Amino acid sequence: MRMSGNPSSSRDWMSEVISVMEKILSVGLKRFMSFMQGYPVMVKKASLAMNFSILLLINGNLTYHFYMGLMDNYMNFSYIIPGVLAGMALPGHNQKPRQDLDWIRKKGVHGIISLTEDSLKFSLIKEFGFEYLHVPVVDFTPPSLDQVRECCRFISLLEKAGKATVVHCLAGMGRTGTILACYLVYKGKPGHQAIYQVRKMRQGSIQGESQEKCVLSYEKSLLNND
Protein backbone atom coordinates (compact mmCIF):
# COMPACT_ATOMS: atom_id res chain seq x y z
CA MET A 1 0.00 0.00 0.00
CA ARG A 2 1.41 3.43 -0.94
CA MET A 3 0.00 6.85 -0.26
CA SER A 4 -0.55 8.89 -3.41
CA GLY A 5 -1.09 12.55 -4.16
CA ASN A 6 0.47 15.55 -2.42
CA PRO A 7 3.30 14.47 -0.04
CA SER A 8 2.34 17.21 2.43
CA SER A 9 -1.25 15.95 2.49
CA SER A 10 -0.01 12.41 3.06
CA ARG A 11 2.10 13.54 6.01
CA ASP A 12 -0.90 15.42 7.48
CA TRP A 13 -3.07 12.35 7.01
CA MET A 14 -0.48 10.17 8.71
CA SER A 15 -0.18 12.56 11.66
CA GLU A 16 -3.96 12.43 12.12
CA VAL A 17 -3.94 8.62 12.00
CA ILE A 18 -1.18 8.42 14.62
CA SER A 19 -2.94 10.98 16.82
CA VAL A 20 -6.20 9.03 16.70
CA MET A 21 -4.38 5.76 17.44
CA GLU A 22 -2.69 7.40 20.41
CA LYS A 23 -5.99 8.67 21.83
CA ILE A 24 -7.64 5.26 21.44
CA LEU A 25 -4.74 3.54 23.16
CA SER A 26 -4.16 6.11 25.89
CA VAL A 27 -6.96 4.91 28.19
CA GLY A 28 -5.94 1.26 28.26
CA LEU A 29 -2.23 1.44 27.44
CA LYS A 30 -0.96 1.83 31.00
CA ARG A 31 -3.09 -1.09 32.22
CA PHE A 32 -2.02 -3.22 29.28
CA MET A 33 1.68 -2.45 29.78
CA SER A 34 1.36 -3.19 33.49
CA PHE A 35 -0.17 -6.59 32.73
CA MET A 36 2.50 -7.31 30.11
CA GLN A 37 5.48 -6.61 32.38
CA GLY A 38 5.82 -10.35 32.94
CA TYR A 39 6.09 -10.95 29.19
CA PRO A 40 8.96 -8.70 27.98
CA VAL A 41 9.57 -10.58 24.73
CA MET A 42 5.91 -10.29 23.76
CA VAL A 43 5.93 -6.56 24.56
CA LYS A 44 8.91 -5.99 22.26
CA LYS A 45 7.30 -7.97 19.44
CA ALA A 46 3.99 -6.13 19.79
CA SER A 47 5.75 -2.76 19.83
CA LEU A 48 7.83 -3.60 16.75
CA ALA A 49 4.73 -4.79 14.91
CA MET A 50 2.99 -1.47 15.64
CA ASN A 51 5.98 0.53 14.44
CA PHE A 52 6.18 -1.65 11.33
CA SER A 53 2.50 -1.00 10.57
CA ILE A 54 3.03 2.77 10.72
CA LEU A 55 6.10 2.57 8.48
CA LEU A 56 4.20 0.38 6.05
CA LEU A 57 1.43 2.95 5.74
CA ILE A 58 3.99 5.68 5.10
CA ASN A 59 6.41 4.01 2.76
CA GLY A 60 4.67 0.99 1.30
CA ASN A 61 6.83 -1.61 -0.41
CA LEU A 62 10.12 0.04 0.62
CA THR A 63 9.26 -0.59 4.26
CA TYR A 64 8.76 -4.29 3.61
CA HIS A 65 12.19 -4.53 2.00
CA PHE A 66 13.75 -2.54 4.83
CA TYR A 67 12.52 -5.01 7.43
CA MET A 68 13.59 -7.90 5.26
CA GLY A 69 17.11 -6.46 5.35
CA LEU A 70 17.18 -5.56 1.64
CA MET A 71 17.54 -1.80 1.90
CA ASP A 72 20.82 0.09 2.02
CA ASN A 73 19.56 2.13 4.98
CA TYR A 74 20.72 -0.50 7.45
CA MET A 75 19.07 -0.41 10.89
CA ASN A 76 17.20 2.77 9.91
CA PHE A 77 20.47 4.65 10.53
CA SER A 78 20.89 8.20 9.31
CA TYR A 79 22.53 11.41 10.45
CA ILE A 80 20.26 14.32 11.32
CA ILE A 81 23.33 16.55 11.86
CA PRO A 82 26.28 15.16 9.88
CA GLY A 83 29.11 14.04 12.13
CA VAL A 84 27.17 15.03 15.25
CA LEU A 85 23.81 13.30 15.70
CA ALA A 86 22.13 10.27 14.15
CA GLY A 87 19.11 8.07 14.79
CA MET A 88 18.67 4.34 14.34
CA ALA A 89 16.71 1.23 15.33
CA LEU A 90 17.72 -1.13 18.15
CA PRO A 91 21.24 -2.53 17.60
CA GLY A 92 21.26 -6.31 17.53
CA HIS A 93 17.68 -6.72 16.41
CA ASN A 94 18.51 -8.37 13.08
CA GLN A 95 21.85 -9.95 13.92
CA LYS A 96 24.35 -10.23 16.78
CA PRO A 97 24.73 -6.98 18.77
CA ARG A 98 28.53 -7.10 18.44
CA GLN A 99 28.28 -6.92 14.63
CA ASP A 100 25.90 -3.97 14.79
CA LEU A 101 28.05 -2.07 17.29
CA ASP A 102 31.08 -2.62 15.10
CA TRP A 103 29.09 -1.27 12.13
CA ILE A 104 28.02 1.78 14.17
CA ARG A 105 31.60 2.49 15.18
CA LYS A 106 32.64 2.41 11.52
CA LYS A 107 29.98 5.07 10.85
CA GLY A 108 31.96 7.43 13.08
CA VAL A 109 29.78 7.14 16.18
CA HIS A 110 31.36 7.42 19.64
CA GLY A 111 28.27 7.83 21.83
CA ILE A 112 25.02 5.90 22.14
CA ILE A 113 21.75 6.90 23.82
CA SER A 114 19.32 4.01 24.44
CA LEU A 115 15.67 4.99 24.89
CA THR A 116 14.44 1.40 25.12
CA GLU A 117 13.34 0.19 28.53
CA ASP A 118 16.19 -2.33 28.57
CA SER A 119 19.78 -1.14 28.17
CA LEU A 120 22.33 -2.54 25.78
CA LYS A 121 24.88 -4.95 27.24
CA PHE A 122 27.43 -2.89 29.15
CA SER A 123 30.16 -5.44 28.44
CA LEU A 124 29.77 -4.78 24.69
CA ILE A 125 29.59 -1.02 25.19
CA LYS A 126 32.86 -1.19 27.13
CA GLU A 127 34.45 -3.50 24.54
CA PHE A 128 33.88 -0.96 21.74
CA GLY A 129 34.69 2.06 23.92
CA PHE A 130 31.39 3.88 23.45
CA GLU A 131 30.20 6.68 25.70
CA TYR A 132 26.79 5.45 26.82
CA LEU A 133 23.56 6.82 28.30
CA HIS A 134 20.47 4.74 29.09
CA VAL A 135 17.26 6.78 29.36
CA PRO A 136 14.33 4.33 29.53
CA VAL A 137 11.11 5.60 27.92
CA VAL A 138 7.96 3.53 27.35
CA ASP A 139 7.23 3.03 23.64
CA PHE A 140 4.77 5.50 22.03
CA THR A 141 5.20 7.93 24.95
CA PRO A 142 7.37 11.05 25.23
CA PRO A 143 10.42 11.40 27.47
CA SER A 144 10.12 13.73 30.45
CA LEU A 145 11.72 17.17 30.22
CA ASP A 146 14.42 16.05 32.65
CA GLN A 147 15.17 13.10 30.37
CA VAL A 148 15.32 15.42 27.34
CA ARG A 149 17.75 17.72 29.16
CA GLU A 150 19.91 14.75 30.14
CA CYS A 151 20.08 13.56 26.53
CA CYS A 152 20.86 17.01 25.14
CA ARG A 153 23.66 17.52 27.67
CA PHE A 154 25.16 14.18 26.68
CA ILE A 155 24.99 14.93 22.94
CA SER A 156 26.36 18.44 23.44
CA LEU A 157 29.36 17.27 25.47
CA LEU A 158 30.29 14.77 22.77
CA GLU A 159 29.74 17.34 20.03
CA LYS A 160 32.16 19.72 21.78
CA ALA A 161 34.68 16.88 21.85
CA GLY A 162 34.22 16.35 18.11
CA LYS A 163 32.37 13.07 18.58
CA ALA A 164 29.07 11.86 17.11
CA THR A 165 26.13 10.39 19.04
CA VAL A 166 23.46 7.98 17.82
CA VAL A 167 20.05 7.77 19.49
CA HIS A 168 17.98 4.60 19.27
CA CYS A 169 14.73 3.12 20.52
CA LEU A 170 13.14 0.00 19.05
CA ALA A 171 12.40 1.09 15.46
CA GLY A 172 14.20 4.45 15.61
CA MET A 173 11.05 6.49 15.02
CA GLY A 174 8.94 7.79 17.90
CA ARG A 175 11.15 8.17 20.95
CA THR A 176 14.27 8.58 18.83
CA GLY A 177 12.69 11.24 16.62
CA THR A 178 11.53 13.15 19.68
CA ILE A 179 15.06 13.42 21.09
CA LEU A 180 16.51 14.28 17.68
CA ALA A 181 14.03 17.14 17.32
CA CYS A 182 14.70 18.32 20.86
CA TYR A 183 18.40 18.58 20.14
CA LEU A 184 17.68 20.68 17.05
CA VAL A 185 15.66 22.94 19.38
CA TYR A 186 18.61 22.96 21.80
CA LYS A 187 20.74 24.18 18.88
CA GLY A 188 18.31 27.05 18.23
CA LYS A 189 15.79 25.73 15.70
CA PRO A 190 12.10 26.56 16.43
CA GLY A 191 10.11 23.57 17.68
CA HIS A 192 7.73 23.17 14.74
CA GLN A 193 10.60 23.47 12.28
CA ALA A 194 12.59 20.86 14.23
CA ILE A 195 9.67 18.42 14.10
CA TYR A 196 9.21 19.05 10.37
CA GLN A 197 12.93 18.57 9.65
CA VAL A 198 13.18 15.28 11.54
CA ARG A 199 10.04 13.91 9.90
CA LYS A 200 11.29 14.97 6.47
CA MET A 201 14.66 13.29 7.00
CA ARG A 202 13.34 10.24 8.86
CA GLN A 203 9.81 9.29 7.83
CA GLY A 204 7.54 8.09 10.62
CA SER A 205 9.38 10.02 13.33
CA ILE A 206 7.68 11.62 16.34
CA GLN A 207 4.56 9.52 16.73
CA GLY A 208 1.52 11.42 17.83
CA GLU A 209 0.49 14.51 19.73
CA SER A 210 2.20 13.73 23.05
CA GLN A 211 5.65 13.45 21.46
CA GLU A 212 5.08 16.64 19.46
CA LYS A 213 4.08 18.42 22.68
CA CYS A 214 7.27 17.19 24.32
CA VAL A 215 9.38 18.98 21.69
CA LEU A 216 7.35 22.17 22.03
CA SER A 217 7.40 22.01 25.84
CA TYR A 218 11.18 21.67 25.75
CA GLU A 219 11.39 24.69 23.47
CA LYS A 220 9.26 26.66 25.94
CA SER A 221 11.43 25.59 28.87
CA LEU A 222 14.55 26.86 27.05
CA LEU A 223 12.88 30.19 26.29
CA ASN A 224 11.91 30.49 29.96
CA ASN A 225 15.38 29.41 31.13
CA ASP A 226 13.83 26.57 33.16
PDB file of C-alpha atoms in Angstrom:
ATOM      1  CA  MET A   1       0.000   0.000   0.000  1.00  0.00           C
ATOM      2  CA  ARG A   2       1.406   3.426  -0.945  1.00  0.00           C
ATOM      3  CA  MET A   3       0.000   6.848  -0.260  1.00  0.00           C
ATOM      4  CA  SER A   4      -0.552   8.887  -3.413  1.00  0.00           C
ATOM      5  CA  GLY A   5      -1.088  12.550  -4.156  1.00  0.00           C
ATOM      6  CA  ASN A   6       0.473  15.547  -2.423  1.00  0.00           C
ATOM      7  CA  PRO A   7       3.297  14.474  -0.041  1.00  0.00           C
ATOM      8  CA  SER A   8       2.337  17.206   2.428  1.00  0.00           C
ATOM      9  CA  SER A   9      -1.251  15.950   2.495  1.00  0.00           C
ATOM     10  CA  SER A  10      -0.006  12.412   3.059  1.00  0.00           C
ATOM     11  CA  ARG A  11       2.098  13.538   6.013  1.00  0.00           C
ATOM     12  CA  ASP A  12      -0.896  15.424   7.480  1.00  0.00           C
ATOM     13  CA  TRP A  13      -3.070  12.352   7.009  1.00  0.00           C
ATOM     14  CA  MET A  14      -0.477  10.173   8.707  1.00  0.00           C
ATOM     15  CA  SER A  15      -0.181  12.560  11.658  1.00  0.00           C
ATOM     16  CA  GLU A  16      -3.961  12.433  12.116  1.00  0.00           C
ATOM     17  CA  VAL A  17      -3.944   8.619  12.004  1.00  0.00           C
ATOM     18  CA  ILE A  18      -1.177   8.421  14.617  1.00  0.00           C
ATOM     19  CA  SER A  19      -2.938  10.985  16.819  1.00  0.00           C
ATOM     20  CA  VAL A  20      -6.202   9.034  16.703  1.00  0.00           C
ATOM     21  CA  MET A  21      -4.378   5.765  17.442  1.00  0.00           C
ATOM     22  CA  GLU A  22      -2.694   7.398  20.413  1.00  0.00           C
ATOM     23  CA  LYS A  23      -5.991   8.670  21.832  1.00  0.00           C
ATOM     24  CA  ILE A  24      -7.637   5.263  21.436  1.00  0.00           C
ATOM     25  CA  LEU A  25      -4.741   3.541  23.163  1.00  0.00           C
ATOM     26  CA  SER A  26      -4.158   6.107  25.893  1.00  0.00           C
ATOM     27  CA  VAL A  27      -6.958   4.907  28.186  1.00  0.00           C
ATOM     28  CA  GLY A  28      -5.938   1.257  28.264  1.00  0.00           C
ATOM     29  CA  LEU A  29      -2.233   1.443  27.440  1.00  0.00           C
ATOM     30  CA  LYS A  30      -0.960   1.827  31.000  1.00  0.00           C
ATOM     31  CA  ARG A  31      -3.094  -1.089  32.222  1.00  0.00           C
ATOM     32  CA  PHE A  32      -2.021  -3.215  29.278  1.00  0.00           C
ATOM     33  CA  MET A  33       1.678  -2.449  29.780  1.00  0.00           C
ATOM     34  CA  SER A  34       1.355  -3.189  33.494  1.00  0.00           C
ATOM     35  CA  PHE A  35      -0.165  -6.585  32.731  1.00  0.00           C
ATOM     36  CA  MET A  36       2.498  -7.313  30.112  1.00  0.00           C
ATOM     37  CA  GLN A  37       5.476  -6.606  32.378  1.00  0.00           C
ATOM     38  CA  GLY A  38       5.818 -10.349  32.936  1.00  0.00           C
ATOM     39  CA  TYR A  39       6.090 -10.947  29.192  1.00  0.00           C
ATOM     40  CA  PRO A  40       8.959  -8.695  27.984  1.00  0.00           C
ATOM     41  CA  VAL A  41       9.572 -10.577  24.727  1.00  0.00           C
ATOM     42  CA  MET A  42       5.913 -10.291  23.758  1.00  0.00           C
ATOM     43  CA  VAL A  43       5.926  -6.557  24.564  1.00  0.00           C
ATOM     44  CA  LYS A  44       8.909  -5.986  22.258  1.00  0.00           C
ATOM     45  CA  LYS A  45       7.304  -7.974  19.438  1.00  0.00           C
ATOM     46  CA  ALA A  46       3.989  -6.127  19.786  1.00  0.00           C
ATOM     47  CA  SER A  47       5.755  -2.757  19.828  1.00  0.00           C
ATOM     48  CA  LEU A  48       7.827  -3.597  16.754  1.00  0.00           C
ATOM     49  CA  ALA A  49       4.725  -4.785  14.914  1.00  0.00           C
ATOM     50  CA  MET A  50       2.986  -1.472  15.644  1.00  0.00           C
ATOM     51  CA  ASN A  51       5.979   0.531  14.436  1.00  0.00           C
ATOM     52  CA  PHE A  52       6.175  -1.646  11.334  1.00  0.00           C
ATOM     53  CA  SER A  53       2.496  -0.996  10.570  1.00  0.00           C
ATOM     54  CA  ILE A  54       3.034   2.768  10.716  1.00  0.00           C
ATOM     55  CA  LEU A  55       6.098   2.573   8.477  1.00  0.00           C
ATOM     56  CA  LEU A  56       4.202   0.375   6.045  1.00  0.00           C
ATOM     57  CA  LEU A  57       1.435   2.950   5.740  1.00  0.00           C
ATOM     58  CA  ILE A  58       3.991   5.680   5.099  1.00  0.00           C
ATOM     59  CA  ASN A  59       6.410   4.011   2.760  1.00  0.00           C
ATOM     60  CA  GLY A  60       4.671   0.993   1.304  1.00  0.00           C
ATOM     61  CA  ASN A  61       6.825  -1.614  -0.412  1.00  0.00           C
ATOM     62  CA  LEU A  62      10.115   0.038   0.616  1.00  0.00           C
ATOM     63  CA  THR A  63       9.257  -0.592   4.261  1.00  0.00           C
ATOM     64  CA  TYR A  64       8.761  -4.289   3.611  1.00  0.00           C
ATOM     65  CA  HIS A  65      12.189  -4.526   2.001  1.00  0.00           C
ATOM     66  CA  PHE A  66      13.752  -2.542   4.826  1.00  0.00           C
ATOM     67  CA  TYR A  67      12.521  -5.006   7.426  1.00  0.00           C
ATOM     68  CA  MET A  68      13.588  -7.898   5.260  1.00  0.00           C
ATOM     69  CA  GLY A  69      17.115  -6.459   5.354  1.00  0.00           C
ATOM     70  CA  LEU A  70      17.179  -5.565   1.637  1.00  0.00           C
ATOM     71  CA  MET A  71      17.543  -1.798   1.902  1.00  0.00           C
ATOM     72  CA  ASP A  72      20.822   0.086   2.024  1.00  0.00           C
ATOM     73  CA  ASN A  73      19.559   2.129   4.978  1.00  0.00           C
ATOM     74  CA  TYR A  74      20.718  -0.497   7.451  1.00  0.00           C
ATOM     75  CA  MET A  75      19.070  -0.412  10.892  1.00  0.00           C
ATOM     76  CA  ASN A  76      17.203   2.767   9.909  1.00  0.00           C
ATOM     77  CA  PHE A  77      20.468   4.649  10.528  1.00  0.00           C
ATOM     78  CA  SER A  78      20.886   8.202   9.309  1.00  0.00           C
ATOM     79  CA  TYR A  79      22.534  11.412  10.446  1.00  0.00           C
ATOM     80  CA  ILE A  80      20.262  14.324  11.321  1.00  0.00           C
ATOM     81  CA  ILE A  81      23.326  16.549  11.861  1.00  0.00           C
ATOM     82  CA  PRO A  82      26.283  15.162   9.881  1.00  0.00           C
ATOM     83  CA  GLY A  83      29.107  14.041  12.127  1.00  0.00           C
ATOM     84  CA  VAL A  84      27.170  15.035  15.253  1.00  0.00           C
ATOM     85  CA  LEU A  85      23.811  13.302  15.704  1.00  0.00           C
ATOM     86  CA  ALA A  86      22.125  10.267  14.152  1.00  0.00           C
ATOM     87  CA  GLY A  87      19.111   8.072  14.787  1.00  0.00           C
ATOM     88  CA  MET A  88      18.669   4.337  14.343  1.00  0.00           C
ATOM     89  CA  ALA A  89      16.709   1.231  15.334  1.00  0.00           C
ATOM     90  CA  LEU A  90      17.721  -1.126  18.147  1.00  0.00           C
ATOM     91  CA  PRO A  91      21.240  -2.534  17.595  1.00  0.00           C
ATOM     92  CA  GLY A  92      21.264  -6.313  17.526  1.00  0.00           C
ATOM     93  CA  HIS A  93      17.678  -6.719  16.409  1.00  0.00           C
ATOM     94  CA  ASN A  94      18.511  -8.373  13.081  1.00  0.00           C
ATOM     95  CA  GLN A  95      21.848  -9.953  13.924  1.00  0.00           C
ATOM     96  CA  LYS A  96      24.348 -10.231  16.777  1.00  0.00           C
ATOM     97  CA  PRO A  97      24.728  -6.981  18.767  1.00  0.00           C
ATOM     98  CA  ARG A  98      28.532  -7.097  18.440  1.00  0.00           C
ATOM     99  CA  GLN A  99      28.281  -6.917  14.631  1.00  0.00           C
ATOM    100  CA  ASP A 100      25.896  -3.972  14.788  1.00  0.00           C
ATOM    101  CA  LEU A 101      28.046  -2.072  17.294  1.00  0.00           C
ATOM    102  CA  ASP A 102      31.076  -2.620  15.095  1.00  0.00           C
ATOM    103  CA  TRP A 103      29.092  -1.266  12.130  1.00  0.00           C
ATOM    104  CA  ILE A 104      28.020   1.783  14.166  1.00  0.00           C
ATOM    105  CA  ARG A 105      31.597   2.492  15.176  1.00  0.00           C
ATOM    106  CA  LYS A 106      32.642   2.412  11.516  1.00  0.00           C
ATOM    107  CA  LYS A 107      29.980   5.073  10.854  1.00  0.00           C
ATOM    108  CA  GLY A 108      31.961   7.431  13.078  1.00  0.00           C
ATOM    109  CA  VAL A 109      29.777   7.143  16.178  1.00  0.00           C
ATOM    110  CA  HIS A 110      31.363   7.417  19.636  1.00  0.00           C
ATOM    111  CA  GLY A 111      28.274   7.830  21.835  1.00  0.00           C
ATOM    112  CA  ILE A 112      25.016   5.899  22.144  1.00  0.00           C
ATOM    113  CA  ILE A 113      21.752   6.895  23.825  1.00  0.00           C
ATOM    114  CA  SER A 114      19.324   4.008  24.439  1.00  0.00           C
ATOM    115  CA  LEU A 115      15.673   4.988  24.895  1.00  0.00           C
ATOM    116  CA  THR A 116      14.437   1.395  25.119  1.00  0.00           C
ATOM    117  CA  GLU A 117      13.338   0.188  28.532  1.00  0.00           C
ATOM    118  CA  ASP A 118      16.194  -2.334  28.566  1.00  0.00           C
ATOM    119  CA  SER A 119      19.775  -1.141  28.173  1.00  0.00           C
ATOM    120  CA  LEU A 120      22.333  -2.544  25.784  1.00  0.00           C
ATOM    121  CA  LYS A 121      24.881  -4.946  27.239  1.00  0.00           C
ATOM    122  CA  PHE A 122      27.429  -2.891  29.145  1.00  0.00           C
ATOM    123  CA  SER A 123      30.160  -5.438  28.438  1.00  0.00           C
ATOM    124  CA  LEU A 124      29.773  -4.783  24.691  1.00  0.00           C
ATOM    125  CA  ILE A 125      29.589  -1.019  25.186  1.00  0.00           C
ATOM    126  CA  LYS A 126      32.858  -1.188  27.127  1.00  0.00           C
ATOM    127  CA  GLU A 127      34.450  -3.497  24.539  1.00  0.00           C
ATOM    128  CA  PHE A 128      33.885  -0.956  21.744  1.00  0.00           C
ATOM    129  CA  GLY A 129      34.688   2.058  23.918  1.00  0.00           C
ATOM    130  CA  PHE A 130      31.390   3.882  23.448  1.00  0.00           C
ATOM    131  CA  GLU A 131      30.204   6.677  25.703  1.00  0.00           C
ATOM    132  CA  TYR A 132      26.788   5.446  26.824  1.00  0.00           C
ATOM    133  CA  LEU A 133      23.561   6.818  28.295  1.00  0.00           C
ATOM    134  CA  HIS A 134      20.473   4.743  29.086  1.00  0.00           C
ATOM    135  CA  VAL A 135      17.264   6.775  29.361  1.00  0.00           C
ATOM    136  CA  PRO A 136      14.326   4.331  29.530  1.00  0.00           C
ATOM    137  CA  VAL A 137      11.114   5.603  27.915  1.00  0.00           C
ATOM    138  CA  VAL A 138       7.960   3.530  27.353  1.00  0.00           C
ATOM    139  CA  ASP A 139       7.230   3.032  23.642  1.00  0.00           C
ATOM    140  CA  PHE A 140       4.768   5.497  22.032  1.00  0.00           C
ATOM    141  CA  THR A 141       5.198   7.932  24.950  1.00  0.00           C
ATOM    142  CA  PRO A 142       7.371  11.051  25.229  1.00  0.00           C
ATOM    143  CA  PRO A 143      10.419  11.396  27.469  1.00  0.00           C
ATOM    144  CA  SER A 144      10.122  13.732  30.449  1.00  0.00           C
ATOM    145  CA  LEU A 145      11.721  17.171  30.220  1.00  0.00           C
ATOM    146  CA  ASP A 146      14.415  16.049  32.652  1.00  0.00           C
ATOM    147  CA  GLN A 147      15.168  13.102  30.368  1.00  0.00           C
ATOM    148  CA  VAL A 148      15.322  15.423  27.339  1.00  0.00           C
ATOM    149  CA  ARG A 149      17.750  17.723  29.164  1.00  0.00           C
ATOM    150  CA  GLU A 150      19.911  14.750  30.143  1.00  0.00           C
ATOM    151  CA  CYS A 151      20.076  13.555  26.531  1.00  0.00           C
ATOM    152  CA  CYS A 152      20.857  17.011  25.142  1.00  0.00           C
ATOM    153  CA  ARG A 153      23.664  17.522  27.667  1.00  0.00           C
ATOM    154  CA  PHE A 154      25.157  14.176  26.680  1.00  0.00           C
ATOM    155  CA  ILE A 155      24.990  14.931  22.941  1.00  0.00           C
ATOM    156  CA  SER A 156      26.355  18.442  23.444  1.00  0.00           C
ATOM    157  CA  LEU A 157      29.362  17.265  25.469  1.00  0.00           C
ATOM    158  CA  LEU A 158      30.293  14.768  22.772  1.00  0.00           C
ATOM    159  CA  GLU A 159      29.743  17.340  20.027  1.00  0.00           C
ATOM    160  CA  LYS A 160      32.156  19.716  21.781  1.00  0.00           C
ATOM    161  CA  ALA A 161      34.683  16.876  21.852  1.00  0.00           C
ATOM    162  CA  GLY A 162      34.221  16.347  18.109  1.00  0.00           C
ATOM    163  CA  LYS A 163      32.366  13.069  18.584  1.00  0.00           C
ATOM    164  CA  ALA A 164      29.067  11.857  17.111  1.00  0.00           C
ATOM    165  CA  THR A 165      26.130  10.391  19.039  1.00  0.00           C
ATOM    166  CA  VAL A 166      23.457   7.981  17.823  1.00  0.00           C
ATOM    167  CA  VAL A 167      20.047   7.765  19.494  1.00  0.00           C
ATOM    168  CA  HIS A 168      17.975   4.600  19.269  1.00  0.00           C
ATOM    169  CA  CYS A 169      14.733   3.125  20.522  1.00  0.00           C
ATOM    170  CA  LEU A 170      13.136  -0.002  19.046  1.00  0.00           C
ATOM    171  CA  ALA A 171      12.399   1.092  15.463  1.00  0.00           C
ATOM    172  CA  GLY A 172      14.198   4.455  15.609  1.00  0.00           C
ATOM    173  CA  MET A 173      11.050   6.490  15.017  1.00  0.00           C
ATOM    174  CA  GLY A 174       8.938   7.791  17.897  1.00  0.00           C
ATOM    175  CA  ARG A 175      11.151   8.166  20.948  1.00  0.00           C
ATOM    176  CA  THR A 176      14.267   8.578  18.832  1.00  0.00           C
ATOM    177  CA  GLY A 177      12.694  11.238  16.618  1.00  0.00           C
ATOM    178  CA  THR A 178      11.533  13.152  19.682  1.00  0.00           C
ATOM    179  CA  ILE A 179      15.061  13.422  21.090  1.00  0.00           C
ATOM    180  CA  LEU A 180      16.514  14.279  17.682  1.00  0.00           C
ATOM    181  CA  ALA A 181      14.028  17.137  17.319  1.00  0.00           C
ATOM    182  CA  CYS A 182      14.696  18.318  20.861  1.00  0.00           C
ATOM    183  CA  TYR A 183      18.403  18.579  20.137  1.00  0.00           C
ATOM    184  CA  LEU A 184      17.678  20.676  17.053  1.00  0.00           C
ATOM    185  CA  VAL A 185      15.664  22.938  19.378  1.00  0.00           C
ATOM    186  CA  TYR A 186      18.606  22.959  21.795  1.00  0.00           C
ATOM    187  CA  LYS A 187      20.738  24.178  18.882  1.00  0.00           C
ATOM    188  CA  GLY A 188      18.309  27.048  18.232  1.00  0.00           C
ATOM    189  CA  LYS A 189      15.787  25.728  15.701  1.00  0.00           C
ATOM    190  CA  PRO A 190      12.104  26.563  16.427  1.00  0.00           C
ATOM    191  CA  GLY A 191      10.105  23.566  17.678  1.00  0.00           C
ATOM    192  CA  HIS A 192       7.731  23.169  14.744  1.00  0.00           C
ATOM    193  CA  GLN A 193      10.604  23.472  12.281  1.00  0.00           C
ATOM    194  CA  ALA A 194      12.587  20.865  14.227  1.00  0.00           C
ATOM    195  CA  ILE A 195       9.669  18.423  14.095  1.00  0.00           C
ATOM    196  CA  TYR A 196       9.213  19.052  10.369  1.00  0.00           C
ATOM    197  CA  GLN A 197      12.930  18.568   9.649  1.00  0.00           C
ATOM    198  CA  VAL A 198      13.184  15.278  11.543  1.00  0.00           C
ATOM    199  CA  ARG A 199      10.038  13.907   9.900  1.00  0.00           C
ATOM    200  CA  LYS A 200      11.295  14.972   6.471  1.00  0.00           C
ATOM    201  CA  MET A 201      14.663  13.294   6.998  1.00  0.00           C
ATOM    202  CA  ARG A 202      13.344  10.236   8.864  1.00  0.00           C
ATOM    203  CA  GLN A 203       9.806   9.293   7.828  1.00  0.00           C
ATOM    204  CA  GLY A 204       7.543   8.089  10.624  1.00  0.00           C
ATOM    205  CA  SER A 205       9.376  10.018  13.331  1.00  0.00           C
ATOM    206  CA  ILE A 206       7.682  11.616  16.345  1.00  0.00           C
ATOM    207  CA  GLN A 207       4.565   9.519  16.733  1.00  0.00           C
ATOM    208  CA  GLY A 208       1.523  11.423  17.834  1.00  0.00           C
ATOM    209  CA  GLU A 209       0.493  14.510  19.735  1.00  0.00           C
ATOM    210  CA  SER A 210       2.204  13.732  23.049  1.00  0.00           C
ATOM    211  CA  GLN A 211       5.651  13.451  21.459  1.00  0.00           C
ATOM    212  CA  GLU A 212       5.080  16.637  19.458  1.00  0.00           C
ATOM    213  CA  LYS A 213       4.082  18.421  22.682  1.00  0.00           C
ATOM    214  CA  CYS A 214       7.271  17.188  24.324  1.00  0.00           C
ATOM    215  CA  VAL A 215       9.381  18.978  21.693  1.00  0.00           C
ATOM    216  CA  LEU A 216       7.350  22.173  22.026  1.00  0.00           C
ATOM    217  CA  SER A 217       7.400  22.008  25.839  1.00  0.00           C
ATOM    218  CA  TYR A 218      11.177  21.665  25.747  1.00  0.00           C
ATOM    219  CA  GLU A 219      11.386  24.691  23.465  1.00  0.00           C
ATOM    220  CA  LYS A 220       9.261  26.663  25.940  1.00  0.00           C
ATOM    221  CA  SER A 221      11.433  25.586  28.865  1.00  0.00           C
ATOM    222  CA  LEU A 222      14.550  26.858  27.045  1.00  0.00           C
ATOM    223  CA  LEU A 223      12.884  30.187  26.287  1.00  0.00           C
ATOM    224  CA  ASN A 224      11.912  30.492  29.965  1.00  0.00           C
ATOM    225  CA  ASN A 225      15.383  29.409  31.126  1.00  0.00           C
ATOM    226  CA  ASP A 226      13.834  26.569  33.155  1.00  0.00           C
TER     227      ASP A 226
END
